[in-house]
Coordinates of N, CA, C and O in Angstrom, one line a residue:
X1 N -11.1 30.9 -0.1 CA -10.2 30.0 0.6 C -9.6 30.7 1.8 O -9.2 31.9 1.7
X2 N -9.5 30.0 2.9 CA -8.9 30.6 4.1 C -7.6 29.7 4.4 O -7.7 28.5 4.6
X3 N -6.5 30.4 4.4 CA -5.3 29.6 4.7 C -4.8 29.9 6.2 O -5.0 31.1 6.7
X4 N -4.3 28.9 6.8 CA -3.9 29.0 8.2 C -2.6 28.2 8.4 O -2.5 27.1 7.9
X5 N -1.6 28.8 9.0 CA -0.3 28.1 9.2 C 0.2 28.5 10.6 O 0.2 29.7 11.0
X6 N 0.6 27.5 11.4 CA 1.1 27.8 12.7 C 2.0 26.6 13.1 O 1.9 25.5 12.6
X7 N 2.8 26.9 14.1 CA 3.7 25.8 14.7 C 3.5 25.7 16.2 O 3.1 26.6 16.9
X8 N 3.8 24.5 16.7 CA 3.8 24.2 18.1 C 5.0 23.4 18.4 O 5.6 22.7 17.6
X9 N 5.5 23.6 19.7 CA 6.6 22.8 20.1 C 6.1 22.0 21.3 O 5.6 22.5 22.3
X10 N 6.2 20.6 21.2 CA 5.7 19.7 22.2 C 6.9 18.9 22.7 O 7.9 18.6 22.0
X11 N 6.7 18.3 23.9 CA 7.8 17.6 24.6 C 7.9 16.1 24.1 O 9.0 15.5 24.4
X12 N 6.9 15.6 23.5 CA 7.0 14.2 23.1 C 7.7 14.0 21.8 O 7.8 15.0 21.0
X13 N 8.2 12.8 21.5 CA 8.9 12.6 20.2 C 8.0 12.4 19.1 O 6.8 12.1 19.2
X14 N 8.5 12.7 17.8 CA 7.6 12.6 16.7 C 6.9 11.3 16.5 O 5.7 11.3 16.1
X15 N 7.5 10.2 16.6 CA 6.9 8.9 16.4 C 5.7 8.7 17.3 O 4.6 8.2 16.9
X16 N 5.8 9.0 18.6 CA 4.7 8.9 19.5 C 3.6 9.8 19.1 O 2.4 9.4 19.1
X17 N 3.9 11.0 18.8 CA 2.9 12.0 18.4 C 2.1 11.6 17.2 O 0.9 11.6 17.1
X18 N 2.9 11.0 16.2 CA 2.2 10.6 15.0 C 1.3 9.4 15.3 O 0.2 9.3 14.8
X19 N 1.8 8.4 16.1 CA 1.0 7.2 16.4 C -0.3 7.6 17.1 O -1.4 7.2 16.7
X20 N -0.2 8.5 18.0 CA -1.4 9.0 18.7 C -2.3 9.8 17.8 O -3.6 9.7 17.9
X21 N -1.7 10.6 16.9 CA -2.5 11.4 16.0 C -3.2 10.6 15.0 O -4.3 11.0 14.5
X22 N -2.8 9.4 14.7 CA -3.4 8.6 13.8 C -4.6 7.7 14.4 O -5.3 7.0 13.7
X23 N -4.7 7.8 15.7 CA -5.8 7.2 16.4 C -7.0 8.1 16.4 O -7.4 8.7 17.4
X24 N -7.6 8.3 15.2 CA -8.6 9.3 14.9 C -9.9 9.1 15.8 O -10.4 10.1 16.3
X25 N -10.3 7.9 16.1 CA -11.5 7.7 16.9 C -11.3 8.2 18.3 O -12.3 8.5 19.0
X26 N -10.1 8.4 18.8 CA -9.9 8.9 20.2 C -10.0 10.4 20.3 O -10.1 10.9 21.4
X27 N -10.1 11.1 19.1 CA -10.2 12.5 19.2 C -11.4 13.0 19.9 O -11.4 14.1 20.5
X28 N -12.5 12.2 20.0 CA -13.7 12.5 20.7 C -13.3 12.8 22.2 O -13.9 13.7 22.8
X29 N -12.4 12.0 22.7 CA -12.0 12.2 24.1 C -11.2 13.5 24.4 O -11.2 14.0 25.5
X30 N -10.6 14.0 23.4 CA -9.8 15.2 23.5 C -10.6 16.5 23.5 O -10.3 17.4 24.3
X31 N -11.6 16.5 22.6 CA -12.4 17.7 22.5 C -13.9 17.4 22.3 O -14.5 17.6 21.2
X32 N -14.5 16.8 23.4 CA -15.9 16.4 23.2 C -16.9 17.5 22.9 O -18.0 17.2 22.4
X33 N -16.6 18.7 23.2 CA -17.5 19.8 22.9 C -17.5 20.1 21.4 O -18.5 20.7 20.9
X34 N -16.5 19.8 20.7 CA -16.4 20.1 19.3 C -16.5 18.9 18.4 O -17.0 18.9 17.3
X35 N -15.9 17.8 18.9 CA -15.9 16.5 18.1 C -16.9 15.6 18.7 O -16.7 15.0 19.8
X36 N -18.0 15.4 18.1 CA -19.1 14.5 18.6 C -18.9 13.1 18.3 O -19.3 12.2 19.1
X37 N -18.3 12.7 17.2 CA -18.1 11.3 16.8 C -17.2 11.2 15.6 O -17.2 12.1 14.7
X38 N -16.3 10.2 15.7 CA -15.5 9.9 14.5 C -15.5 8.4 14.3 O -15.3 7.6 15.3
X39 N -15.8 8.0 13.1 CA -15.9 6.6 12.8 C -15.0 6.3 11.6 O -15.0 7.0 10.6
X40 N -14.2 5.2 11.7 CA -13.4 4.8 10.6 C -14.2 4.0 9.6 O -14.9 3.0 10.0
X41 N -14.3 4.5 8.4 CA -15.1 4.0 7.3 C -14.4 2.9 6.5 O -14.9 1.9 6.1
X42 N -13.1 3.2 6.3 CA -12.2 2.4 5.5 C -10.8 2.5 6.0 O -10.3 3.6 6.2
X43 N -10.1 1.4 6.1 CA -8.7 1.5 6.5 C -7.8 0.5 5.6 O -8.1 -0.7 5.6
X44 N -6.8 1.1 5.0 CA -5.9 0.3 4.2 C -4.5 0.8 4.6 O -4.4 1.8 5.4
X45 N -3.4 0.1 4.2 CA -2.1 0.5 4.6 C -1.8 2.0 4.1 O -0.9 2.7 4.7
X46 N -2.4 2.4 3.0 CA -2.1 3.7 2.4 C -3.0 4.8 2.9 O -2.6 6.0 2.8
X47 N -4.2 4.5 3.4 CA -5.2 5.5 3.7 C -6.2 5.1 4.7 O -6.6 3.9 4.8
X48 N -6.6 6.1 5.5 CA -7.7 5.9 6.5 C -8.8 6.9 6.1 O -8.5 8.1 6.0
X49 N -10.0 6.4 5.9 CA -11.2 7.3 5.7 C -12.1 7.3 6.9 O -12.4 6.3 7.4
X50 N -12.3 8.5 7.4 CA -13.2 8.7 8.6 C -14.4 9.5 8.3 O -14.4 10.3 7.3
X51 N -15.4 9.3 9.1 CA -16.6 10.2 9.1 C -16.6 10.9 10.4 O -16.6 10.2 11.4
X52 N -16.7 12.2 10.4 CA -16.7 13.0 11.6 C -18.0 13.8 11.7 O -18.5 14.3 10.8
X53 N -18.4 13.8 13.0 CA -19.6 14.7 13.3 C -19.0 15.8 14.2 O -18.5 15.5 15.3
X54 N -19.0 17.0 13.7 CA -18.3 18.1 14.4 C -19.4 19.2 14.8 O -20.4 19.3 14.1
X55 N -19.1 19.9 15.9 CA -20.0 21.0 16.3 C -19.2 22.2 16.5 O -18.3 22.2 17.3
X56 N -19.5 23.3 15.8 CA -18.8 24.5 15.9 C -19.7 25.5 16.6 O -20.8 25.7 16.3
X57 N -19.0 26.2 17.6 CA -19.8 27.2 18.4 C -19.2 28.5 18.1 O -18.1 28.9 18.6
X58 N -19.8 29.2 17.2 CA -19.4 30.6 16.9 C -20.5 31.5 17.3 O -21.0 31.4 18.4
X59 N -21.0 32.3 16.4 CA -22.2 33.1 16.7 C -23.4 32.2 16.9 O -24.3 32.5 17.7
X60 N -23.4 31.2 16.1 CA -24.5 30.2 16.2 C -23.7 28.8 16.4 O -22.6 28.7 16.2
X61 N -24.5 27.8 16.8 CA -23.9 26.5 16.9 C -24.3 25.7 15.6 O -25.5 25.7 15.2
X62 N -23.3 25.2 15.0 CA -23.5 24.5 13.7 C -22.9 23.1 13.8 O -21.7 22.9 14.1
X63 N -23.7 22.1 13.5 CA -23.3 20.7 13.5 C -23.0 20.3 12.0 O -23.9 20.6 11.2
X64 N -21.9 19.7 11.7 CA -21.6 19.3 10.4 C -21.1 17.8 10.4 O -20.5 17.4 11.4
X65 N -21.4 17.2 9.3 CA -20.9 15.8 9.1 C -20.1 15.8 7.8 O -20.4 16.4 6.8
X66 N -18.9 15.3 8.0 CA -17.9 15.3 6.8 C -17.2 13.9 6.8 O -17.1 13.2 7.8
X67 N -16.6 13.7 5.7 CA -15.7 12.5 5.5 C -14.3 13.0 5.1 O -14.2 14.0 4.4
X68 N -13.3 12.4 5.7 CA -11.9 12.8 5.4 C -11.0 11.6 5.1 O -11.2 10.5 5.6
X69 N -10.1 11.9 4.2 CA -9.1 10.9 3.8 C -7.8 11.3 4.5 O -7.3 12.5 4.5
X70 N -7.1 10.3 5.2 CA -5.9 10.6 6.0 C -4.8 9.7 5.4 O -5.0 8.5 5.3
X71 N -3.7 10.3 5.1 CA -2.5 9.6 4.6 C -1.3 10.0 5.3 O -1.2 11.2 5.8
X72 N -0.3 9.1 5.4 CA 1.0 9.4 6.0 C 2.1 9.2 5.0 O 2.1 8.2 4.3
X73 N 3.0 10.2 5.0 CA 4.3 10.0 4.3 C 5.4 10.5 5.2 O 5.5 11.7 5.5
X74 N 6.2 9.5 5.6 CA 7.3 9.8 6.5 C 6.8 10.5 7.8 O 5.9 9.9 8.5
X75 N 7.2 11.7 8.0 CA 6.8 12.4 9.3 C 5.7 13.4 9.0 O 5.6 14.4 9.8
X76 N 4.9 13.2 8.0 CA 3.9 14.2 7.6 C 2.6 13.4 7.5 O 2.5 12.4 6.9
X77 N 1.5 14.0 8.1 CA 0.2 13.5 8.0 C -0.6 14.5 7.1 O -0.6 15.7 7.3
X78 N -1.3 13.9 6.1 CA -2.1 14.7 5.2 C -3.6 14.3 5.4 O -3.9 13.1 5.4
X79 N -4.4 15.3 5.5 CA -5.9 15.1 5.6 C -6.5 15.9 4.5 O -6.2 17.1 4.4
X80 N -7.4 15.3 3.8 CA -8.3 16.0 2.8 C -9.7 15.7 3.2 O -10.1 14.5 3.3
X81 N -10.5 16.8 3.3 CA -12.0 16.6 3.5 C -12.6 16.2 2.1 O -12.5 17.0 1.2
X82 N -13.2 15.0 2.1 CA -13.7 14.5 0.8 C -15.2 14.7 0.6 O -15.7 14.5 -0.5
X83 N -15.9 15.0 1.7 CA -17.3 15.3 1.6 C -17.7 16.2 2.8 O -17.1 16.2 3.8
X84 N -18.8 16.9 2.6 CA -19.3 17.8 3.7 C -19.1 19.3 3.2 O -18.6 19.5 2.1
X85 N -19.5 20.2 4.1 CA -19.5 21.6 3.7 C -18.1 22.2 3.4 O -18.0 23.1 2.6
X86 N -17.0 21.6 3.9 CA -15.7 22.1 3.7 C -14.9 21.2 2.8 O -13.7 21.1 2.8
X87 N -15.6 20.5 1.9 CA -15.0 19.6 0.9 C -13.8 20.2 0.2 O -13.9 21.4 -0.1
X88 N -12.8 19.4 0.0 CA -11.5 19.9 -0.7 C -10.6 20.7 0.2 O -9.6 21.2 -0.3
X89 N -11.0 20.9 1.5 CA -10.1 21.5 2.4 C -9.0 20.5 2.8 O -9.2 19.3 2.6
X90 N -7.9 21.0 3.2 CA -6.8 20.1 3.5 C -6.0 20.6 4.8 O -6.0 21.8 5.1
X91 N -5.4 19.6 5.5 CA -4.6 19.9 6.6 C -3.3 19.0 6.5 O -3.4 17.8 6.2
X92 N -2.2 19.7 6.5 CA -0.9 19.0 6.5 C -0.2 19.3 7.9 O -0.1 20.4 8.3
X93 N 0.2 18.2 8.5 CA 0.8 18.3 9.8 C 2.2 17.6 9.7 O 2.3 16.4 9.5
X94 N 3.2 18.4 9.9 CA 4.6 17.9 9.8 C 5.2 17.9 11.2 O 5.1 18.8 12.0
X95 N 5.8 16.7 11.5 CA 6.4 16.5 12.9 C 7.9 16.4 12.7 O 8.5 15.5 12.1
X96 N 8.6 17.4 13.2 CA 10.1 17.4 13.2 C 10.7 17.3 14.5 O 10.4 18.1 15.5
X97 N 11.7 16.4 14.7 CA 12.4 16.2 16.0 C 13.1 17.5 16.3 O 13.7 18.1 15.4
X98 N 13.1 17.9 17.5 CA 13.8 19.1 18.0 C 14.2 18.9 19.4 O 13.3 18.7 20.3
X99 N 15.5 18.9 19.7 CA 16.0 18.5 21.0 C 15.4 17.2 21.5 O 15.4 16.2 20.8
X100 N 14.7 17.2 22.6 CA 14.1 16.0 23.1 C 12.6 16.0 22.8 O 11.8 15.1 23.2
X101 N 12.1 16.9 21.9 CA 10.7 17.0 21.6 C 10.4 17.1 20.1 O 11.2 16.5 19.3
X102 N 9.4 17.8 19.8 CA 8.9 17.9 18.4 C 8.4 19.3 18.1 O 7.7 19.9 18.9
X103 N 8.8 19.8 16.9 CA 8.2 21.0 16.4 C 7.2 20.5 15.4 O 7.5 19.8 14.4
X104 N 5.9 20.9 15.5 CA 4.9 20.6 14.7 C 4.5 21.8 13.8 O 4.2 22.9 14.4
X105 N 4.4 21.6 12.5 CA 4.0 22.7 11.6 C 2.7 22.2 11.0 O 2.6 21.2 10.4
X106 N 1.7 23.1 11.1 CA 0.3 22.8 10.5 C 0.1 23.8 9.4 O 0.2 25.0 9.6
X107 N -0.3 23.3 8.3 CA -0.7 24.1 7.2 C -2.2 23.7 6.8 O -2.4 22.5 6.4
X108 N -3.1 24.6 6.9 CA -4.5 24.3 6.7 C -5.0 25.2 5.5 O -4.8 26.4 5.5
X109 N -5.6 24.5 4.5 CA -6.3 25.3 3.4 C -7.8 25.0 3.5 O -8.2 23.8 3.2
X110 N -8.5 25.9 4.0 CA -10.0 25.7 4.2 C -10.7 26.3 3.0 O -10.5 27.4 2.5
X111 N -11.5 25.4 2.4 CA -12.4 25.8 1.3 C -13.8 26.1 1.9 O -14.5 25.2 2.2
X112 N -14.0 27.4 2.2 CA -15.2 27.8 2.9 C -16.3 28.1 1.9 O -16.1 29.0 1.0
X113 N -17.5 27.4 1.9 CA -18.5 27.7 0.9 C -19.1 29.1 1.1 O -19.0 29.7 2.2
X114 N -19.7 29.7 0.1 CA -20.2 31.0 0.1 C -21.2 31.3 1.3 O -21.1 32.3 1.9
X115 N -22.0 30.3 1.6 CA -23.0 30.5 2.6 C -22.3 30.6 4.0 O -23.0 31.1 4.9
X116 N -21.1 30.2 4.2 CA -20.4 30.4 5.4 C -19.3 31.5 5.4 O -18.6 31.8 6.4
X117 N -19.2 32.2 4.3 CA -18.1 33.2 4.1 C -18.2 34.3 5.2 O -17.1 34.7 5.7
X118 N -19.4 34.7 5.7 CA -19.5 35.7 6.7 C -18.8 35.2 8.0 O -18.4 36.0 8.8
X119 N -18.7 33.9 8.2 CA -18.1 33.3 9.4 C -16.7 32.9 9.2 O -16.2 32.2 10.1
X120 N -16.1 33.3 8.1 CA -14.7 32.8 7.8 C -13.7 33.0 8.9 O -13.0 32.1 9.2
X121 N -13.7 34.2 9.5 CA -12.7 34.4 10.5 C -13.0 33.5 11.8 O -12.1 33.0 12.4
X122 N -14.2 33.4 12.1 CA -14.6 32.5 13.2 C -14.3 31.1 12.9 O -13.8 30.3 13.8
X123 N -14.5 30.6 11.7 CA -14.2 29.2 11.3 C -12.7 29.0 11.4 O -12.3 28.0 11.9
X124 N -11.9 29.9 10.9 CA -10.5 29.8 10.9 C -10.0 29.7 12.4 O -9.2 28.8 12.7
X125 N -10.5 30.5 13.2 CA -10.2 30.5 14.6 C -10.6 29.2 15.3 O -9.8 28.6 16.1
X126 N -11.7 28.7 15.0 CA -12.2 27.5 15.5 C -11.3 26.3 15.1 O -11.0 25.4 15.9
X127 N -11.0 26.2 13.8 CA -10.1 25.2 13.3 C -8.8 25.2 14.1 O -8.2 24.2 14.5
X128 N -8.2 26.4 14.3 CA -6.9 26.5 15.0 C -7.1 26.0 16.4 O -6.2 25.3 17.0
X129 N -8.1 26.4 17.1 CA -8.4 26.0 18.5 C -8.5 24.5 18.6 O -7.9 23.8 19.4
X130 N -9.3 23.9 17.6 CA -9.5 22.4 17.6 C -8.2 21.7 17.4 O -7.8 20.8 18.1
X131 N -7.5 22.1 16.4 CA -6.2 21.4 16.0 C -5.2 21.5 17.1 O -4.5 20.6 17.5
X132 N -5.0 22.7 17.7 CA -4.1 22.9 18.8 C -4.5 22.1 20.0 O -3.7 21.5 20.6
X133 N -5.8 22.2 20.3 CA -6.3 21.4 21.5 C -6.0 19.9 21.3 O -5.6 19.3 22.3
X134 N -6.3 19.4 20.2 CA -6.0 17.9 20.0 C -4.5 17.6 20.2 O -4.2 16.7 20.9
X135 N -3.7 18.4 19.6 CA -2.2 18.1 19.7 C -1.7 18.3 21.1 O -0.9 17.5 21.6
X136 N -2.1 19.3 21.8 CA -1.7 19.5 23.2 C -2.2 18.4 24.1 O -1.5 17.8 25.0
X137 N -3.5 17.9 23.9 CA -4.0 16.8 24.7 C -3.4 15.5 24.4 O -3.1 14.7 25.2
X138 N -3.0 15.3 23.1 CA -2.2 14.1 22.7 C -0.9 14.1 23.5 O -0.5 13.1 24.1
X139 N -0.2 15.2 23.4 CA 1.1 15.3 24.1 C 0.9 15.1 25.6 O 1.7 14.3 26.2
X140 N -0.1 15.6 26.2 CA -0.3 15.4 27.7 C -0.6 13.9 27.9 O -0.2 13.4 29.0
X141 N -1.4 13.3 27.1 CA -1.6 11.9 27.3 C -0.4 11.0 27.2 O -0.2 10.1 28.0
X142 N 0.5 11.4 26.3 CA 1.8 10.7 26.2 C 2.6 10.9 27.4 O 3.2 9.9 28.0
X143 N 2.8 12.1 27.8 CA 3.5 12.5 29.0 C 3.0 11.8 30.3 O 3.7 11.1 31.1
X144 N 1.7 11.8 30.4 CA 1.0 11.1 31.6 C 1.2 9.6 31.6 O 1.3 9.0 32.6
X145 N 1.1 9.0 30.4 CA 1.3 7.6 30.3 C 2.7 7.2 30.7 O 2.9 6.1 31.3
X146 N 3.7 8.0 30.5 CA 5.1 7.7 30.9 C 5.2 7.8 32.4 O 5.9 7.1 33.0
X147 N 4.5 8.8 33.0 CA 4.5 8.9 34.5 C 3.9 7.7 35.2 O 4.4 7.3 36.2
X148 N 2.8 7.2 34.6 CA 2.1 6.0 35.2 C 3.0 4.8 35.0 O 3.1 4.0 35.9
X149 N 3.7 4.7 33.9 CA 4.6 3.6 33.6 C 5.9 3.6 34.4 O 6.6 2.6 34.5
X150 N 6.3 4.7 35.0 CA 7.5 4.8 35.8 C 7.4 4.1 37.1 O 6.5 4.0 37.8

């Protein structure tokens, strides 16, 4: 298991960030080099299940297909990978209001299979880059949409 925890401070408010973060199919626009496709398989008020086609560029380029379950409780988004090579991995994203922006805390528990263990450090680094990139780009989209609306 590879654990990863980090925080970000962004200028947008928590509700806006959560709303944009739950638009999973738009992630392809934020990181097209890594996220090739996301499709919503099932959507209920309690849960969204997506299928993702991801491409990781480490020492080698590896394309993976996985399914994830996404749930929201208050200001926290929980994602669990339910199929694919990183099955049973989880991501918890907490959005806390801070001054006029948001402090985001990410806790990632990666279940890395034995055949990928040699790439563990590279995989952790890639997950951090992808998650940070998505959140920064979401924040920029929110900020830019306000400039256009003014």
